[in-house]
PDB file of C-alpha atoms in Angstrom:
ATOM      1  CA  MET A1435       0.000   0.000   0.000  1.00  0.00           C
ATOM      2  CA  ASN A1436       1.530   3.293  -1.101  1.00  0.00           C
ATOM      3  CA  ALA A1437       1.366   6.635   0.696  1.00  0.00           C
ATOM      4  CA  LYS A1438      -1.575   7.885  -1.405  1.00  0.00           C
ATOM      5  CA  GLN A1439      -3.654   4.831  -0.533  1.00  0.00           C
ATOM      6  CA  ILE A1440      -2.748   5.140   3.133  1.00  0.00           C
ATOM      7  CA  VAL A1441      -3.849   8.791   3.166  1.00  0.00           C
ATOM      8  CA  LYS A1442      -7.081   7.911   1.367  1.00  0.00           C
ATOM      9  CA  LEU A1443      -7.817   5.148   3.870  1.00  0.00           C
ATOM     10  CA  SER A1444      -7.040   7.397   6.820  1.00  0.00           C
ATOM     11  CA  ASN A1445      -9.354  10.063   5.367  1.00  0.00           C
ATOM     12  CA  ILE A1446     -12.170   7.524   5.072  1.00  0.00           C
ATOM     13  CA  ILE A1447     -11.613   6.388   8.638  1.00  0.00           C
ATOM     14  CA  GLY A1448     -11.460   9.973   9.899  1.00  0.00           C
ATOM     15  CA  ILE A1449     -14.625  11.111   8.095  1.00  0.00           C
ATOM     16  CA  SER A1450     -16.506   7.959   9.114  1.00  0.00           C
ATOM     17  CA  SER A1451     -15.449   8.503  12.723  1.00  0.00           C
ATOM     18  CA  ILE A1452     -16.661  12.110  12.666  1.00  0.00           C
ATOM     19  CA  ILE A1453     -20.035  11.064  11.246  1.00  0.00           C
ATOM     20  CA  LEU A1454     -20.408   8.277  13.809  1.00  0.00           C
ATOM     21  CA  LEU A1455     -19.431  10.661  16.613  1.00  0.00           C
ATOM     22  CA  VAL A1456     -22.109  13.151  15.515  1.00  0.00           C
ATOM     23  CA  TYR A1457     -24.749  10.401  15.533  1.00  0.00           C
ATOM     24  CA  TRP A1458     -23.518   9.008  18.856  1.00  0.00           C
ATOM     25  CA  VAL A1459     -23.552  12.440  20.517  1.00  0.00           C
ATOM     26  CA  PHE A1460     -27.008  13.175  19.070  1.00  0.00           C
ATOM     27  CA  THR A1461     -28.265   9.841  20.403  1.00  0.00           C
ATOM     28  CA  PHE A1462     -26.734  10.493  23.821  1.00  0.00           C
ATOM     29  CA  ILE A1463     -28.298  13.978  24.037  1.00  0.00           C
ATOM     30  CA  VAL A1464     -31.762  12.672  23.084  1.00  0.00           C
ATOM     31  CA  ILE A1465     -31.548   9.849  25.652  1.00  0.00           C
ATOM     32  CA  GLU A1466     -30.431  12.185  28.450  1.00  0.00           C
ATOM     33  CA  VAL A1467     -32.791  15.092  27.670  1.00  0.00           C
ATOM     34  CA  PHE A1468     -35.910  12.950  27.318  1.00  0.00           C
ATOM     35  CA  GLY A1469     -34.907  10.366  29.921  1.00  0.00           C
ATOM     36  CA  LEU A1470     -35.375   7.479  27.497  1.00  0.00           C
ATOM     37  CA  LYS A1471     -34.779   3.931  28.705  1.00  0.00           C
ATOM     38  CA  VAL A1472     -34.075   1.816  25.646  1.00  0.00           C
ATOM     39  CA  PHE A1473     -31.227  -0.662  26.047  1.00  0.00           C
ATOM     40  CA  ARG A1474     -30.198  -3.001  28.816  1.00  0.00           C
ATOM     41  CA  GLU A1475     -27.317  -2.126  31.126  1.00  0.00           C
ATOM     42  CA  ASN A1476     -24.531  -3.893  29.215  1.00  0.00           C
ATOM     43  CA  MET A1477     -25.582  -2.361  25.877  1.00  0.00           C
ATOM     44  CA  THR A1478     -25.948   1.125  27.393  1.00  0.00           C
ATOM     45  CA  GLU A1479     -22.473   1.010  28.926  1.00  0.00           C
ATOM     46  CA  SER A1480     -21.009  -0.356  25.677  1.00  0.00           C
ATOM     47  CA  PHE A1481     -22.606   2.539  23.817  1.00  0.00           C
ATOM     48  CA  TYR A1482     -20.932   5.095  26.089  1.00  0.00           C
ATOM     49  CA  LEU A1483     -17.541   3.363  25.851  1.00  0.00           C
ATOM     50  CA  SER A1484     -17.790   3.245  22.059  1.00  0.00           C
ATOM     51  CA  ILE A1485     -17.509   7.052  22.010  1.00  0.00           C
ATOM     52  CA  LEU A1486     -13.955   6.705  23.336  1.00  0.00           C
ATOM     53  CA  GLY A1487     -13.220   4.195  20.583  1.00  0.00           C
ATOM     54  CA  ILE A1488     -14.480   6.607  17.921  1.00  0.00           C
ATOM     55  CA  LEU A1489     -12.327   9.418  19.323  1.00  0.00           C
ATOM     56  CA  ALA A1490      -9.320   7.080  19.225  1.00  0.00           C
ATOM     57  CA  LEU A1491      -9.976   6.312  15.535  1.00  0.00           C
ATOM     58  CA  MET A1492     -10.236  10.020  14.746  1.00  0.00           C
ATOM     59  CA  ALA A1493      -6.951  10.754  16.518  1.00  0.00           C
ATOM     60  CA  GLY A1494      -5.223   7.856  14.756  1.00  0.00           C
ATOM     61  CA  SER A1495      -6.346   8.898  11.291  1.00  0.00           C
ATOM     62  CA  LEU A1496      -5.260  12.485  11.960  1.00  0.00           C
ATOM     63  CA  ILE A1497      -1.794  11.367  13.028  1.00  0.00           C
ATOM     64  CA  VAL A1498      -1.427   9.243   9.865  1.00  0.00           C
ATOM     65  CA  ASN A1499      -2.371  12.212   7.688  1.00  0.00           C
ATOM     66  CA  LEU A1500       0.109  14.464   9.459  1.00  0.00           C
ATOM     67  CA  MET A1501       2.875  11.888   9.169  1.00  0.00           C
ATOM     68  CA  PHE A1502       2.487  11.403   5.400  1.00  0.00           C
ATOM     69  CA  ASN A1503       1.366  14.975   4.694  1.00  0.00           C
ATOM     70  CA  LEU A1504      -0.283  13.877   1.480  1.00  0.00           C
ATOM     71  CA  THR A1505      -3.693  15.335   0.731  1.00  0.00           C
ATOM     72  CA  ARG A1506      -5.010  15.939  -2.753  1.00  0.00           C
ATOM     73  CA  ILE A1507      -5.495  19.671  -3.400  1.00  0.00           C
ATOM     74  CA  ALA A1508      -7.454  19.748  -6.609  1.00  0.00           C
ATOM     75  CA  GLU A1509      -9.221  17.477  -9.067  1.00  0.00           C
ATOM     76  CA  ARG A1510     -10.419  17.897 -12.633  1.00  0.00           C
ATOM     77  CA  LYS A1511     -13.514  20.057 -13.152  1.00  0.00           C
ATOM     78  CA  ASN A1512     -15.716  17.258 -14.453  1.00  0.00           C
ATOM     79  CA  GLU A1513     -14.797  15.102 -11.488  1.00  0.00           C
ATOM     80  CA  ASP A1514     -15.735  17.977  -9.169  1.00  0.00           C
ATOM     81  CA  GLU A1515     -19.191  18.205 -10.781  1.00  0.00           C
ATOM     82  CA  VAL A1516     -19.774  14.477 -10.483  1.00  0.00           C
ATOM     83  CA  ASN A1517     -18.502  14.478  -6.918  1.00  0.00           C
ATOM     84  CA  ALA A1518     -20.673  17.487  -6.032  1.00  0.00           C
ATOM     85  CA  LYS A1519     -23.831  15.648  -7.113  1.00  0.00           C
ATOM     86  CA  SER A1520     -22.708  12.515  -5.333  1.00  0.00           C
ATOM     87  CA  ASN A1521     -21.882  14.474  -2.185  1.00  0.00           C
ATOM     88  CA  ARG A1522     -25.346  16.093  -2.158  1.00  0.00           C
ATOM     89  CA  ARG A1523     -26.968  12.659  -2.259  1.00  0.00           C
ATOM     90  CA  LYS A1524     -24.721  11.394   0.513  1.00  0.00           C
ATOM     91  CA  PHE A1525     -25.446  14.475   2.628  1.00  0.00           C
ATOM     92  CA  ALA A1526     -29.214  13.976   2.186  1.00  0.00           C
ATOM     93  CA  VAL A1527     -28.895  10.333   3.255  1.00  0.00           C
ATOM     94  CA  LEU A1528     -26.869  11.356   6.304  1.00  0.00           C
ATOM     95  CA  LEU A1529     -29.545  13.876   7.310  1.00  0.00           C
ATOM     96  CA  LEU A1530     -32.287  11.253   6.995  1.00  0.00           C
ATOM     97  CA  ILE A1531     -30.499   9.118   9.570  1.00  0.00           C
ATOM     98  CA  PHE A1532     -31.302  11.651  12.322  1.00  0.00           C
ATOM     99  CA  PRO A1533     -35.099  11.128  12.242  1.00  0.00           C
ATOM    100  CA  LEU A1534     -34.431   7.376  11.945  1.00  0.00           C
ATOM    101  CA  ILE A1535     -32.424   7.535  15.192  1.00  0.00           C
ATOM    102  CA  LEU A1536     -35.309   9.399  16.874  1.00  0.00           C
ATOM    103  CA  ILE A1537     -37.787   6.749  15.737  1.00  0.00           C
ATOM    104  CA  ILE A1538     -35.574   3.954  17.066  1.00  0.00           C
ATOM    105  CA  LEU A1539     -34.977   5.660  20.426  1.00  0.00           C
ATOM    106  CA  PHE A1540     -38.571   6.668  21.135  1.00  0.00           C
ATOM    107  CA  GLY A1541     -39.850   3.380  19.771  1.00  0.00           C
ATOM    108  CA  GLY A1542     -37.445   1.466  21.994  1.00  0.00           C
ATOM    109  CA  ASN A1543     -38.483   3.544  25.012  1.00  0.00           C
ATOM    110  CA  TYR A1544     -42.146   2.820  24.277  1.00  0.00           C
ATOM    111  CA  LEU A1545     -41.474  -0.906  23.966  1.00  0.00           C
ATOM    112  CA  THR A1546     -39.543  -0.842  27.257  1.00  0.00           C
ATOM    113  CA  SER A1547     -42.447   0.895  29.001  1.00  0.00           C
ATOM    114  CA  ALA A1548     -45.040  -1.452  27.473  1.00  0.00           C
ATOM    115  CA  LYS A1549     -42.989  -4.500  28.456  1.00  0.00           C
ATOM    116  CA  LYS A1550     -42.612  -3.129  31.977  1.00  0.00           C
ATOM    117  CA  GLU A1551     -46.348  -2.435  32.280  1.00  0.00           C
ATOM    118  CA  LYS A1552     -47.259  -5.977  31.287  1.00  0.00           C
ATOM    119  CA  MET A1553     -44.726  -7.414  33.726  1.00  0.00           C
ATOM    120  CA  LEU A1554     -45.817  -5.178  36.630  1.00  0.00           C
ATOM    121  CA  ILE A1555     -49.508  -5.959  36.226  1.00  0.00           C
ATOM    122  CA  SER A1556     -48.810  -9.688  35.943  1.00  0.00           C
ATOM    123  CA  SER A1557     -46.606  -9.614  39.036  1.00  0.00           C
ATOM    124  CA  ALA A1558     -49.148  -7.529  40.993  1.00  0.00           C
ATOM    125  CA  LYS A1559     -51.939  -9.997  40.288  1.00  0.00           C
ATOM    126  CA  SER A1560     -49.695 -12.900  41.231  1.00  0.00           C
ATOM    127  CA  ILE A1561     -48.662 -11.265  44.520  1.00  0.00           C
ATOM    128  CA  ILE A1562     -52.244 -10.402  45.529  1.00  0.00           C
ATOM    129  CA  GLU A1563     -53.594 -13.852  44.681  1.00  0.00           C
ATOM    130  CA  SER A1564     -50.767 -15.735  46.388  1.00  0.00           C
ATOM    131  CA  ASN A1565     -51.131 -13.611  49.546  1.00  0.00           C
ATOM    132  CA  LYS A1566     -54.930 -13.635  49.707  1.00  0.00           C
ATOM    133  CA  ALA A1567     -55.160 -13.866  53.503  1.00  0.00           C
ATOM    134  CA  ASN A1568     -52.809 -10.950  54.085  1.00  0.00           C
ATOM    135  CA  SER A1569     -54.416  -8.920  51.309  1.00  0.00           C
ATOM    136  CA  ASP A1570     -57.815  -9.396  52.961  1.00  0.00           C
ATOM    137  CA  LYS A1571     -56.398  -8.157  56.282  1.00  0.00           C
ATOM    138  CA  LEU A1572     -55.424  -4.904  54.613  1.00  0.00           C
ATOM    139  CA  LEU A1573     -59.090  -4.299  53.755  1.00  0.00           C
ATOM    140  CA  ASN A1574     -60.017  -4.008  57.435  1.00  0.00           C
ATOM    141  CA  TYR A1575     -58.718  -0.475  57.715  1.00  0.00           C
ATOM    142  CA  THR A1576     -58.861   1.385  61.012  1.00  0.00           C
ATOM    143  CA  PHE A1577     -56.409   4.093  61.920  1.00  0.00           C
ATOM    144  CA  SER A1578     -54.763   2.422  64.884  1.00  0.00           C
ATOM    145  CA  LYS A1579     -51.371   1.243  66.058  1.00  0.00           C
ATOM    146  CA  SER A1580     -52.289  -2.388  65.617  1.00  0.00           C
ATOM    147  CA  TYR A1581     -53.445  -1.893  62.023  1.00  0.00           C
ATOM    148  CA  ILE A1582     -50.370   0.175  61.118  1.00  0.00           C
ATOM    149  CA  LYS A1583     -47.994  -2.409  62.601  1.00  0.00           C
ATOM    150  CA  GLU A1584     -49.726  -5.356  60.957  1.00  0.00           C
ATOM    151  CA  THR A1585     -49.914  -3.533  57.619  1.00  0.00           C
ATOM    152  CA  THR A1586     -46.220  -2.703  57.763  1.00  0.00           C
ATOM    153  CA  GLY A1587     -45.376  -6.377  58.198  1.00  0.00           C
ATOM    154  CA  ILE A1588     -47.631  -7.450  55.341  1.00  0.00           C
ATOM    155  CA  LEU A1589     -46.219  -4.819  52.986  1.00  0.00           C
ATOM    156  CA  ARG A1590     -42.696  -5.897  53.885  1.00  0.00           C
ATOM    157  CA  VAL A1591     -43.578  -9.405  52.777  1.00  0.00           C
ATOM    158  CA  LEU A1592     -45.123  -8.134  49.548  1.00  0.00           C
ATOM    159  CA  SER A1593     -42.120  -5.929  48.777  1.00  0.00           C
ATOM    160  CA  VAL A1594     -39.639  -8.808  49.026  1.00  0.00           C
ATOM    161  CA  THR A1595     -41.851 -11.367  47.272  1.00  0.00           C
ATOM    162  CA  ASP A1596     -41.173 -10.021  43.794  1.00  0.00           C
ATOM    163  CA  LYS A1597     -37.983  -8.243  42.739  1.00  0.00           C
ATOM    164  CA  ASN A1598     -40.032  -6.123  40.322  1.00  0.00           C
ATOM    165  CA  PHE A1599     -41.562  -4.266  43.272  1.00  0.00           C
ATOM    166  CA  PRO A1600     -38.899  -2.818  45.554  1.00  0.00           C
ATOM    167  CA  SER A1601     -41.457  -0.302  46.890  1.00  0.00           C
ATOM    168  CA  VAL A1602     -45.035  -1.086  47.951  1.00  0.00           C
ATOM    169  CA  THR A1603     -47.487   1.371  49.534  1.00  0.00           C
ATOM    170  CA  LEU A1604     -51.035   0.856  50.788  1.00  0.00           C
ATOM    171  CA  ILE A1605     -53.379   3.760  50.014  1.00  0.00           C
ATOM    172  CA  VAL A1606     -56.681   4.260  51.838  1.00  0.00           C
ATOM    173  CA  LYS A1607     -59.181   7.099  51.986  1.00  0.00           C
ATOM    174  CA  ASP A1608     -59.889   8.811  55.308  1.00  0.00           C
ATOM    175  CA  SER A1609     -60.588  12.295  56.623  1.00  0.00           C
ATOM    176  CA  ILE A1610     -58.945  14.848  58.890  1.00  0.00           C
ATOM    177  CA  LYS A1611     -61.332  17.338  60.502  1.00  0.00           C
ATOM    178  CA  ASP A1612     -64.005  16.399  57.949  1.00  0.00           C
ATOM    179  CA  SER A1613     -61.614  17.019  55.039  1.00  0.00           C
ATOM    180  CA  PRO A1614     -61.060  13.962  52.810  1.00  0.00           C
ATOM    181  CA  VAL A1615     -57.458  12.796  52.567  1.00  0.00           C
ATOM    182  CA  PHE A1616     -55.557   9.822  51.223  1.00  0.00           C
ATOM    183  CA  LEU A1617     -53.287   8.032  53.662  1.00  0.00           C
ATOM    184  CA  GLY A1618     -50.322   5.918  52.662  1.00  0.00           C
ATOM    185  CA  PHE A1619     -48.620   3.134  54.620  1.00  0.00           C
ATOM    186  CA  ASN A1620     -45.333   1.578  53.549  1.00  0.00           C
ATOM    187  CA  ALA A1621     -43.064  -1.235  54.743  1.00  0.00           C
ATOM    188  CA  TYR A1622     -41.202   0.948  57.223  1.00  0.00           C
ATOM    189  CA  TYR A1623     -42.511   0.851  60.783  1.00  0.00           C
ATOM    190  CA  ASN A1624     -41.928   3.634  63.308  1.00  0.00           C
ATOM    191  CA  GLU A1625     -40.648   1.827  66.379  1.00  0.00           C
ATOM    192  CA  GLY A1626     -41.602   4.851  68.464  1.00  0.00           C
ATOM    193  CA  LEU A1627     -45.262   3.831  68.136  1.00  0.00           C
ATOM    194  CA  ASP A1628     -44.579   0.925  70.503  1.00  0.00           C
ATOM    195  CA  ASN A1629     -44.416   3.521  73.246  1.00  0.00           C
ATOM    196  CA  ASP A1630     -47.875   3.647  74.875  1.00  0.00           C
ATOM    197  CA  THR A1631     -47.697   7.412  75.310  1.00  0.00           C
ATOM    198  CA  ILE A1632     -47.250   8.102  71.607  1.00  0.00           C
ATOM    199  CA  GLN A1633     -50.334   8.041  69.392  1.00  0.00           C
ATOM    200  CA  PRO A1634     -50.135   7.948  65.593  1.00  0.00           C
ATOM    201  CA  GLN A1635     -51.224  11.098  63.801  1.00  0.00           C
ATOM    202  CA  LYS A1636     -53.044  10.896  60.463  1.00  0.00           C
ATOM    203  CA  VAL A1637     -51.249  13.968  59.161  1.00  0.00           C
ATOM    204  CA  ASN A1638     -47.974  12.009  59.274  1.00  0.00           C
ATOM    205  CA  TYR A1639     -49.394   9.422  56.858  1.00  0.00           C
ATOM    206  CA  ILE A1640     -50.923  11.723  54.244  1.00  0.00           C
ATOM    207  CA  TYR A1641     -50.125  10.391  50.780  1.00  0.00           C
ATOM    208  CA  GLN A1642     -49.001  13.242  48.535  1.00  0.00           C
ATOM    209  CA  THR A1643     -50.572  13.194  45.094  1.00  0.00           C
ATOM    210  CA  THR A1644     -50.813  15.153  41.886  1.00  0.00           C
ATOM    211  CA  LYS A1645     -54.092  16.509  40.534  1.00  0.00           C
ATOM    212  CA  GLU A1646     -54.333  13.620  38.055  1.00  0.00           C
ATOM    213  CA  GLU A1647     -53.630  11.037  40.756  1.00  0.00           C
ATOM    214  CA  ARG A1648     -56.291  12.521  43.056  1.00  0.00           C
ATOM    215  CA  ALA A1649     -58.817  12.369  40.238  1.00  0.00           C
ATOM    216  CA  TYR A1650     -57.977   8.694  39.698  1.00  0.00           C
ATOM    217  CA  LEU A1651     -58.086   7.841  43.414  1.00  0.00           C
ATOM    218  CA  ASN A1652     -61.467   9.527  43.815  1.00  0.00           C
ATOM    219  CA  GLU A1653     -62.826   7.469  40.914  1.00  0.00           C
ATOM    220  CA  VAL A1654     -61.683   4.284  42.634  1.00  0.00           C
ATOM    221  CA  PHE A1655     -62.900   5.127  46.141  1.00  0.00           C
ATOM    222  CA  ASN A1656     -65.994   7.184  45.308  1.00  0.00           C
ATOM    223  CA  GLU A1657     -67.194   5.843  41.962  1.00  0.00           C
ATOM    224  CA  ASN A1658     -66.299   2.163  42.431  1.00  0.00           C
ATOM    225  CA  SER A1659     -63.862   2.164  39.513  1.00  0.00           C
ATOM    226  CA  GLU A1660     -61.593  -0.875  39.231  1.00  0.00           C
ATOM    227  CA  GLU A1661     -59.333   0.572  36.563  1.00  0.00           C
ATOM    228  CA  LEU A1662     -55.576   0.135  37.002  1.00  0.00           C
ATOM    229  CA  ARG A1663     -53.324   3.149  36.585  1.00  0.00           C
ATOM    230  CA  TYR A1664     -49.873   2.689  35.107  1.00  0.00           C
ATOM    231  CA  SER A1665     -47.385   5.465  34.367  1.00  0.00           C
ATOM    232  CA  SER A1666     -43.741   5.704  33.399  1.00  0.00           C
ATOM    233  CA  SER A1667     -41.407   8.686  33.284  1.00  0.00           C
ATOM    234  CA  ASN A1668     -37.629   8.950  33.195  1.00  0.00           C
ATOM    235  CA  GLY A1669     -37.129   5.404  34.428  1.00  0.00           C
ATOM    236  CA  ASN A1670     -39.810   5.612  37.149  1.00  0.00           C
ATOM    237  CA  TYR A1671     -42.567   3.013  36.792  1.00  0.00           C
ATOM    238  CA  GLU A1672     -45.742   3.196  38.879  1.00  0.00           C
ATOM    239  CA  LEU A1673     -48.770   0.959  39.163  1.00  0.00           C
ATOM    240  CA  PHE A1674     -51.914   1.703  41.188  1.00  0.00           C
ATOM    241  CA  TYR A1675     -53.694  -1.597  41.786  1.00  0.00           C
ATOM    242  CA  PRO A1676     -57.216  -1.365  43.341  1.00  0.00           C
ATOM    243  CA  TYR A1677     -58.330  -4.264  45.529  1.00  0.00           C
ATOM    244  CA  LYS A1678     -62.015  -4.534  46.424  1.00  0.00           C
ATOM    245  CA  LYS A1679     -63.921  -7.048  48.488  1.00  0.00           C
ATOM    246  CA  ASN A1680     -67.172  -7.013  50.491  1.00  0.00           C
ATOM    247  CA  GLY A1681     -67.718  -3.334  49.796  1.00  0.00           C
ATOM    248  CA  LYS A1682     -64.264  -2.357  51.064  1.00  0.00           C
ATOM    249  CA  THR A1683     -61.605  -0.739  48.886  1.00  0.00           C
ATOM    250  CA  ILE A1684     -57.866  -0.247  49.134  1.00  0.00           C
ATOM    251  CA  ILE A1685     -55.206   0.572  46.564  1.00  0.00           C
ATOM    252  CA  ILE A1686     -51.824  -1.098  46.527  1.00  0.00           C
ATOM    253  CA  TYR A1687     -49.252   1.123  44.896  1.00  0.00           C
ATOM    254  CA  PHE A1688     -46.210  -0.539  43.347  1.00  0.00           C
ATOM    255  CA  SER A1689     -43.242   1.448  42.101  1.00  0.00           C
ATOM    256  CA  GLU A1690     -39.800   0.860  40.684  1.00  0.00           C
ATOM    257  CA  GLN A1691     -36.950   3.047  39.509  1.00  0.00           C
ATOM    258  CA  GLN A1692     -34.901   1.644  36.664  1.00  0.00           C
ATOM    259  CA  ARG A1693     -31.758   3.143  35.161  1.00  0.00           C
ATOM    260  CA  TYR A1694     -31.748   1.058  31.990  1.00  0.00           C
ATOM    261  CA  GLY A1695     -34.160  -0.202  29.373  1.00  0.00           C
ATOM    262  CA  LYS A1696     -35.333  -3.741  28.704  1.00  0.00           C
ATOM    263  CA  LEU A1697     -34.267  -4.156  25.068  1.00  0.00           C
ATOM    264  CA  GLY A1698     -31.119  -5.846  23.850  1.00  0.00           C
ATOM    265  CA  SER A1699     -28.909  -8.628  25.114  1.00  0.00           C
TER     266      SER A1699
END
């Protein structure tokens, strides 16, 4: 391979590396800005490391060009015209790749969310059905130390039963000074309640909600809705699972935070 061929090859490698770097950086920005979860952990980390590999290729091709110092300055006019048309086509193709990347990223994020939703609902049903006795105990809501302590123990069991649900919260509807509120109980028990002089306060168990969540909860508790509510945002997956029996209603809230997507190897 002569010097001219080496320079031509290094130019191809350099230009290809620049194009790949632009696409990689664009992909990275879209993923970070929109909080997309597309690929599994090993593929995501490989993607980030590949940027270093591309930079290494660019540096190597630049060094080769500097060493040989051979770059063509001019070509014949007719070749320039042919190359200009060819370059315009190539540039158009390169631009079309950007919307294709967006489609792949948002499509992958949607598939990750849909796959997660199906898995969460399936796991929630399995947990409730396999812990029927404990689930029924949760229905007998009274704001008391005994109920809070028993509920905490049950939720701890539910939270460790399935690895898809690291966080489980029981939501009930109550009132404070005739104002309706939603109370939430999780798997963490306040040992201070074992002291006979300390009484639990409802205000300490108020479940904070958004306007949309309150609308949903009111439909479940007031309008007898049995609809599930699933949402996903920036790697946070939430499932509100109503459980009704004998005229009593509770909602078991499952949540998970995930750094990576579900697609890939």
